[in-house]
């Protein structure tokens, strides 16, 4: 059985499955606030007591703050204190050139208010454009807030090896990097994992089920036509294409299905359990649309893959063509297939 907790920094422990907040953002349709808070509390009860959100996820920090308040009111302050909340700080593309210490402080103060807390557990920093070289300064300003006690831990999101190395060399104590990692996308396993291992940086992984593509729904299904119904599916279909195409993807699904049947779980659970076993991985970030999904996601921590399981999955991965390059390099090209579907100024879009 996989360990169910991970010490991300001295004295700071998280659950190895993290409840993602992206699906609760206002841009994904109407959200029943009362039901969403109830589902977040149910996730806590299922053993997933770490949550992921961001300044750019419309309304999500407020929902998690309300869930924390409900836990405090109904279960006591000790229960609320066990809840771990990771947020992100994502300056808009158009703001990068003028980024300032006051801007960083303002975003952190905003997250503190929304999350109804006096200290943020982890702030994960993202920077859209390396040609605007202010990211080391910005991380330094964020670290000042850690030293003040407003932030407990600082991390990054989707930095490549060179730039993460620059931040670490500047003396910023990065504990984690959030990034995309799956049986379809092993870009983190190259040079970034080596750098992370040398510096005690752990990976918090999204995309472990490829937006739902790694699931029974797509087993034996015909290749879908583009464009797909939402941007997430478009994004991960591009990853499938880079991996080796639909036929190889179906071979992978069949292997994951056989392994899942042996363990009494579904394809998505096996795919996420595989990511949890990879070097430097502390946790996987999963979405849950309701309480049943939360209970299913908790089973990820109960799966122990065997030697033959890993060999079967590895044999399919060995046939893959990609995706190639460092973490987020494809997505960072705003004119490329991957980068052209990104949204870059989401704070500006907030009401």
Short mmCIF file of C-alpha atoms in Angstrom, two decimals:
data_model
loop_
_atom_site.label_atom_id
_atom_site.label_comp_id
_atom_site.label_asym_id
_atom_site.label_seq_id
_atom_site.Cartn_x
_atom_site.Cartn_y
_atom_site.Cartn_z
CA UNK A 1 0.00 0.00 0.00
CA UNK A 2 1.21 3.52 -0.83
CA UNK A 3 1.97 5.78 2.12
CA UNK A 4 -1.02 8.07 2.63
CA UNK A 5 0.91 11.09 3.87
CA UNK A 6 4.03 12.96 2.82
CA UNK A 7 6.17 15.40 4.79
CA UNK A 8 6.55 18.25 2.29
CA UNK A 9 8.69 20.33 4.65
CA UNK A 10 9.82 19.82 8.26
CA UNK A 11 6.67 19.49 10.37
CA UNK A 12 4.35 20.05 7.40
CA UNK A 13 2.55 16.90 6.20
CA UNK A 14 0.02 16.55 3.37
CA UNK A 15 -2.24 13.78 2.08
CA UNK A 16 -0.78 12.09 -1.01
CA UNK A 17 -3.99 12.77 -2.92
CA UNK A 18 -4.88 16.45 -3.19
CA UNK A 19 -8.36 17.71 -4.04
CA UNK A 20 -8.05 19.99 -7.06
CA UNK A 21 -10.14 23.13 -7.22
CA UNK A 22 -9.97 23.98 -10.92
CA UNK A 23 -13.29 22.30 -11.74
CA UNK A 24 -15.06 24.52 -9.20
CA UNK A 25 -13.98 27.71 -10.93
CA UNK A 26 -16.77 29.90 -12.22
CA UNK A 27 -15.63 29.49 -15.81
CA UNK A 28 -16.77 25.84 -15.75
CA UNK A 29 -20.44 26.69 -15.33
CA UNK A 30 -22.74 27.46 -12.44
CA UNK A 31 -21.58 26.19 -9.06
CA UNK A 32 -24.02 25.27 -6.28
CA UNK A 33 -22.09 26.91 -3.47
CA UNK A 34 -23.77 25.01 -0.62
CA UNK A 35 -23.28 21.64 -2.33
CA UNK A 36 -19.69 22.50 -3.25
CA UNK A 37 -18.83 23.26 0.37
CA UNK A 38 -20.50 20.02 1.48
CA UNK A 39 -18.48 18.08 -1.11
CA UNK A 40 -15.25 19.70 0.07
CA UNK A 41 -16.00 18.63 3.63
CA UNK A 42 -16.83 15.11 2.40
CA UNK A 43 -13.45 15.01 0.68
CA UNK A 44 -11.84 15.77 4.06
CA UNK A 45 -13.80 12.92 5.63
CA UNK A 46 -12.64 10.54 2.87
CA UNK A 47 -9.04 11.08 3.93
CA UNK A 48 -8.10 13.72 1.35
CA UNK A 49 -7.38 16.69 3.58
CA UNK A 50 -5.16 18.72 1.26
CA UNK A 51 -6.71 21.12 -1.27
CA UNK A 52 -5.37 22.98 -4.29
CA UNK A 53 -6.64 26.31 -5.59
CA UNK A 54 -5.34 29.53 -7.14
CA UNK A 55 -5.84 33.26 -7.21
CA UNK A 56 -7.07 32.85 -10.81
CA UNK A 57 -9.69 30.16 -10.08
CA UNK A 58 -12.78 32.32 -9.82
CA UNK A 59 -14.54 31.75 -6.49
CA UNK A 60 -12.55 28.66 -5.46
CA UNK A 61 -10.47 30.20 -2.68
CA UNK A 62 -13.70 31.54 -1.19
CA UNK A 63 -15.34 28.08 -1.36
CA UNK A 64 -12.42 26.40 0.36
CA UNK A 65 -12.40 29.17 2.96
CA UNK A 66 -16.08 28.48 3.61
CA UNK A 67 -15.36 24.74 3.96
CA UNK A 68 -12.61 25.51 6.47
CA UNK A 69 -15.01 27.72 8.46
CA UNK A 70 -17.67 24.98 8.41
CA UNK A 71 -15.17 22.45 9.73
CA UNK A 72 -14.19 24.83 12.52
CA UNK A 73 -17.82 25.49 13.46
CA UNK A 74 -18.99 21.87 13.30
CA UNK A 75 -15.87 19.88 14.30
CA UNK A 76 -13.76 22.41 16.19
CA UNK A 77 -10.59 24.33 15.48
CA UNK A 78 -8.44 21.19 15.59
CA UNK A 79 -10.29 19.72 12.61
CA UNK A 80 -9.95 22.93 10.63
CA UNK A 81 -6.23 23.03 11.49
CA UNK A 82 -5.73 19.60 9.88
CA UNK A 83 -6.93 21.00 6.55
CA UNK A 84 -4.05 21.88 4.22
CA UNK A 85 -4.70 24.45 1.49
CA UNK A 86 -2.28 25.15 -1.36
CA UNK A 87 -2.91 28.14 -3.57
CA UNK A 88 -1.14 29.59 -6.60
CA UNK A 89 0.03 33.06 -7.46
CA UNK A 90 -0.24 33.60 -11.23
CA UNK A 91 0.48 37.15 -12.41
CA UNK A 92 -1.26 37.99 -15.66
CA UNK A 93 0.92 37.96 -18.78
CA UNK A 94 0.33 41.65 -19.37
CA UNK A 95 1.45 42.50 -15.82
CA UNK A 96 4.83 40.74 -15.84
CA UNK A 97 6.96 43.69 -16.97
CA UNK A 98 5.67 45.88 -14.15
CA UNK A 99 5.61 43.30 -11.37
CA UNK A 100 6.44 44.73 -7.95
CA UNK A 101 6.83 43.77 -4.31
CA UNK A 102 3.49 45.47 -3.56
CA UNK A 103 1.75 43.47 -6.30
CA UNK A 104 2.97 40.17 -4.83
CA UNK A 105 1.98 41.25 -1.33
CA UNK A 106 -1.47 42.30 -2.55
CA UNK A 107 -2.18 38.90 -4.13
CA UNK A 108 -1.08 37.08 -0.96
CA UNK A 109 -3.24 39.34 1.23
CA UNK A 110 -6.18 38.70 -1.10
CA UNK A 111 -5.73 34.92 -0.78
CA UNK A 112 -5.49 35.21 3.01
CA UNK A 113 -8.87 37.01 3.09
CA UNK A 114 -10.56 34.57 0.74
CA UNK A 115 -9.26 31.49 2.53
CA UNK A 116 -10.12 32.89 5.98
CA UNK A 117 -6.69 32.23 7.44
CA UNK A 118 -3.75 34.12 8.88
CA UNK A 119 -1.08 32.07 7.06
CA UNK A 120 -1.10 30.38 3.68
CA UNK A 121 0.18 26.79 3.83
CA UNK A 122 1.83 26.83 0.39
CA UNK A 123 1.95 29.47 -2.35
CA UNK A 124 2.94 28.13 -5.77
CA UNK A 125 4.29 30.74 -8.20
CA UNK A 126 3.86 30.66 -11.99
CA UNK A 127 5.43 32.92 -14.63
CA UNK A 128 4.21 33.01 -18.21
CA UNK A 129 7.11 34.51 -20.16
CA UNK A 130 10.81 33.92 -19.47
CA UNK A 131 11.75 36.75 -21.85
CA UNK A 132 10.55 39.07 -19.06
CA UNK A 133 13.26 38.18 -16.49
CA UNK A 134 11.58 39.25 -13.24
CA UNK A 135 10.62 35.84 -11.89
CA UNK A 136 13.60 35.52 -9.52
CA UNK A 137 12.79 38.95 -8.05
CA UNK A 138 9.13 37.98 -7.66
CA UNK A 139 10.02 34.73 -5.90
CA UNK A 140 12.29 36.69 -3.57
CA UNK A 141 9.42 39.01 -2.66
CA UNK A 142 7.18 36.01 -2.05
CA UNK A 143 9.85 34.53 0.21
CA UNK A 144 9.88 37.77 2.21
CA UNK A 145 6.24 37.06 3.05
CA UNK A 146 7.26 33.58 4.20
CA UNK A 147 9.81 35.15 6.53
CA UNK A 148 7.09 37.50 7.82
CA UNK A 149 4.88 34.51 8.64
CA UNK A 150 2.13 35.15 6.09
CA UNK A 151 3.22 32.11 4.05
CA UNK A 152 4.43 28.80 5.48
CA UNK A 153 5.97 27.27 2.33
CA UNK A 154 6.81 28.54 -1.14
CA UNK A 155 6.75 26.53 -4.34
CA UNK A 156 6.63 26.91 -8.09
CA UNK A 157 4.34 25.84 -10.91
CA UNK A 158 5.61 24.62 -14.29
CA UNK A 159 9.10 26.11 -14.24
CA UNK A 160 11.66 24.35 -16.41
CA UNK A 161 14.98 23.04 -15.14
CA UNK A 162 17.05 26.13 -16.00
CA UNK A 163 14.69 28.65 -14.40
CA UNK A 164 13.95 26.56 -11.33
CA UNK A 165 17.70 26.26 -10.91
CA UNK A 166 18.02 30.06 -11.05
CA UNK A 167 15.44 30.48 -8.30
CA UNK A 168 17.11 27.86 -6.11
CA UNK A 169 20.50 29.45 -6.69
CA UNK A 170 19.08 32.75 -5.46
CA UNK A 171 18.50 31.06 -2.10
CA UNK A 172 14.72 30.74 -2.22
CA UNK A 173 13.75 27.58 -0.25
CA UNK A 174 11.43 25.91 -2.78
CA UNK A 175 9.69 22.87 -1.27
CA UNK A 176 7.59 21.80 -4.27
CA UNK A 177 6.77 22.27 -7.90
CA UNK A 178 3.31 21.67 -9.33
CA UNK A 179 3.47 20.18 -12.81
CA UNK A 180 1.81 17.86 -15.29
CA UNK A 181 2.83 14.19 -14.91
CA UNK A 182 1.13 11.05 -16.17
CA UNK A 183 1.65 7.74 -17.91
CA UNK A 184 1.25 9.82 -21.09
CA UNK A 185 3.65 12.61 -20.11
CA UNK A 186 6.95 11.87 -18.38
CA UNK A 187 8.72 15.15 -19.10
CA UNK A 188 9.33 15.76 -15.35
CA UNK A 189 11.37 12.53 -15.13
CA UNK A 190 14.28 13.99 -17.10
CA UNK A 191 16.59 16.81 -15.97
CA UNK A 192 14.03 18.44 -13.67
CA UNK A 193 13.76 15.37 -11.43
CA UNK A 194 17.55 15.34 -11.04
CA UNK A 195 17.61 19.00 -10.01
CA UNK A 196 14.67 18.46 -7.67
CA UNK A 197 16.33 15.48 -5.99
CA UNK A 198 19.51 17.48 -5.34
CA UNK A 199 17.54 20.32 -3.76
CA UNK A 200 14.79 18.53 -1.86
CA UNK A 201 12.00 19.73 -4.16
CA UNK A 202 8.92 17.48 -4.41
CA UNK A 203 6.42 17.24 -7.27
CA UNK A 204 2.69 17.90 -6.87
CA UNK A 205 1.20 16.44 -10.04
CA UNK A 206 -1.86 17.38 -12.04
CA UNK A 207 -3.05 15.69 -15.22
CA UNK A 208 -2.58 12.15 -13.88
CA UNK A 209 -5.85 11.10 -15.56
CA UNK A 210 -5.39 13.39 -18.59
CA UNK A 211 -8.62 15.30 -18.13
CA UNK A 212 -10.60 12.03 -18.03
CA UNK A 213 -9.06 10.41 -21.11
CA UNK A 214 -7.46 7.82 -18.81
CA UNK A 215 -10.77 6.19 -17.99
CA UNK A 216 -13.17 3.45 -19.05
CA UNK A 217 -15.21 5.89 -21.16
CA UNK A 218 -12.46 6.03 -23.78
CA UNK A 219 -11.50 2.33 -23.76
CA UNK A 220 -12.30 0.96 -27.22
CA UNK A 221 -13.74 4.30 -28.34
CA UNK A 222 -13.13 5.76 -31.77
CA UNK A 223 -10.68 8.64 -31.95
CA UNK A 224 -12.66 11.86 -31.37
CA UNK A 225 -12.72 14.71 -33.86
CA UNK A 226 -11.29 18.08 -32.93
CA UNK A 227 -12.31 20.45 -31.55
CA UNK A 228 -13.51 18.68 -28.42
CA UNK A 229 -16.14 19.93 -25.99
CA UNK A 230 -13.80 21.75 -23.61
CA UNK A 231 -10.28 23.14 -23.50
CA UNK A 232 -9.09 20.47 -21.05
CA UNK A 233 -9.93 17.65 -23.46
CA UNK A 234 -8.28 19.52 -26.34
CA UNK A 235 -5.16 19.96 -24.22
CA UNK A 236 -4.85 16.28 -23.30
CA UNK A 237 -5.76 15.04 -26.77
CA UNK A 238 -2.68 16.91 -27.97
CA UNK A 239 -0.65 15.03 -25.34
CA UNK A 240 -2.09 11.72 -26.61
CA UNK A 241 -1.05 12.69 -30.15
CA UNK A 242 2.48 13.45 -28.95
CA UNK A 243 2.57 10.21 -26.94
CA UNK A 244 2.11 8.14 -30.07
CA UNK A 245 -1.45 8.49 -31.29
CA UNK A 246 -4.78 6.86 -30.61
CA UNK A 247 -3.75 3.26 -31.30
CA UNK A 248 -0.92 3.33 -28.77
CA UNK A 249 -3.19 5.15 -26.33
CA UNK A 250 -5.72 2.30 -26.63
CA UNK A 251 -2.94 -0.21 -25.91
CA UNK A 252 -2.16 1.73 -22.74
CA UNK A 253 -5.82 1.82 -21.68
CA UNK A 254 -6.09 -1.95 -22.15
CA UNK A 255 -3.05 -2.52 -19.93
CA UNK A 256 -4.38 -0.16 -17.26
CA UNK A 257 -7.76 -1.91 -17.41
CA UNK A 258 -6.22 -5.35 -16.88
CA UNK A 259 -4.21 -4.08 -13.94
CA UNK A 260 -7.21 -2.29 -12.49
CA UNK A 261 -9.33 -5.43 -12.69
CA UNK A 262 -6.67 -7.31 -10.70
CA UNK A 263 -6.69 -4.64 -7.99
CA UNK A 264 -10.45 -4.04 -8.00
CA UNK A 265 -10.15 -0.41 -9.14
CA UNK A 266 -10.70 1.58 -12.31
CA UNK A 267 -8.29 2.84 -14.97
CA UNK A 268 -8.01 6.33 -13.50
CA UNK A 269 -7.01 4.96 -10.10
CA UNK A 270 -4.24 2.82 -11.59
CA UNK A 271 -2.98 5.76 -13.68
CA UNK A 272 -2.79 8.01 -10.62
CA UNK A 273 -1.21 5.28 -8.46
CA UNK A 274 1.54 4.92 -11.09
CA UNK A 275 2.32 8.65 -10.84
CA UNK A 276 2.49 8.44 -7.04
CA UNK A 277 5.29 5.86 -7.36
CA UNK A 278 7.55 8.05 -9.50
CA UNK A 279 10.69 9.65 -8.02
CA UNK A 280 10.19 13.08 -6.38
CA UNK A 281 6.38 12.76 -6.48
CA UNK A 282 4.74 13.80 -3.22
CA UNK A 283 1.09 13.82 -4.33
CA UNK A 284 -1.35 13.76 -7.22
CA UNK A 285 -3.98 16.47 -7.66
CA UNK A 286 -7.36 15.12 -8.72
CA UNK A 287 -10.72 16.65 -9.44
CA UNK A 288 -13.91 15.43 -7.79
CA UNK A 289 -17.31 16.57 -8.94
CA UNK A 290 -19.14 15.00 -6.00
CA UNK A 291 -18.76 12.94 -2.82
CA UNK A 292 -18.66 9.62 -4.69
CA UNK A 293 -15.69 10.84 -6.73
CA UNK A 294 -13.92 11.87 -3.52
CA UNK A 295 -14.32 8.36 -2.10
CA UNK A 296 -13.05 6.83 -5.35
CA UNK A 297 -10.05 9.14 -5.43
CA UNK A 298 -9.08 8.16 -1.89
CA UNK A 299 -8.57 4.59 -3.18
CA UNK A 300 -5.52 5.79 -5.12
CA UNK A 301 -3.59 5.63 -1.85
CA UNK A 302 -4.66 2.00 -1.32
CA UNK A 303 -3.20 0.64 -4.58
CA UNK A 304 0.21 -1.04 -4.50
CA UNK A 305 1.36 -1.83 -8.03
CA UNK A 306 3.37 -5.00 -8.47
CA UNK A 307 6.54 -5.58 -10.45
CA UNK A 308 4.59 -7.09 -13.36
CA UNK A 309 2.14 -4.16 -13.32
CA UNK A 310 4.97 -1.66 -13.64
CA UNK A 311 6.63 -3.73 -16.37
CA UNK A 312 3.43 -3.85 -18.44
CA UNK A 313 2.93 -0.10 -18.19
CA UNK A 314 6.61 0.52 -18.89
CA UNK A 315 6.49 -1.61 -22.03
CA UNK A 316 3.81 0.62 -23.54
CA UNK A 317 5.54 3.82 -22.45
CA UNK A 318 8.73 2.55 -24.12
CA UNK A 319 6.89 2.71 -27.47
CA UNK A 320 5.89 6.34 -27.03
CA UNK A 321 7.33 9.24 -29.05
CA UNK A 322 6.85 12.00 -26.50
CA UNK A 323 5.89 14.55 -25.48
CA UNK A 324 9.46 15.81 -25.69
CA UNK A 325 11.37 18.60 -24.02
CA UNK A 326 11.40 20.10 -20.55
CA UNK A 327 8.39 20.68 -18.35
CA UNK A 328 5.87 23.10 -19.90
CA UNK A 329 8.12 24.01 -22.85
CA UNK A 330 5.46 23.02 -25.38
CA UNK A 331 2.73 24.89 -23.50
CA UNK A 332 4.92 27.99 -23.12
CA UNK A 333 5.07 28.55 -26.90
CA UNK A 334 2.07 30.84 -27.31
CA UNK A 335 1.98 30.23 -31.08
CA UNK A 336 2.31 26.45 -30.92
CA UNK A 337 -0.35 23.71 -30.81
CA UNK A 338 -0.29 23.53 -27.01
CA UNK A 339 0.28 27.15 -26.03
CA UNK A 340 -2.28 28.67 -28.38
CA UNK A 341 -5.17 27.26 -26.32
CA UNK A 342 -3.97 28.74 -23.01
CA UNK A 343 -5.60 31.69 -21.22
CA UNK A 344 -3.04 34.18 -19.96
CA UNK A 345 -4.79 37.08 -18.23
CA UNK A 346 -7.21 35.38 -15.87
CA UNK A 347 -6.89 37.85 -13.00
CA UNK A 348 -7.95 40.60 -15.39
CA UNK A 349 -10.96 38.45 -16.33
CA UNK A 350 -12.15 38.10 -12.73
CA UNK A 351 -15.22 40.15 -11.78
#
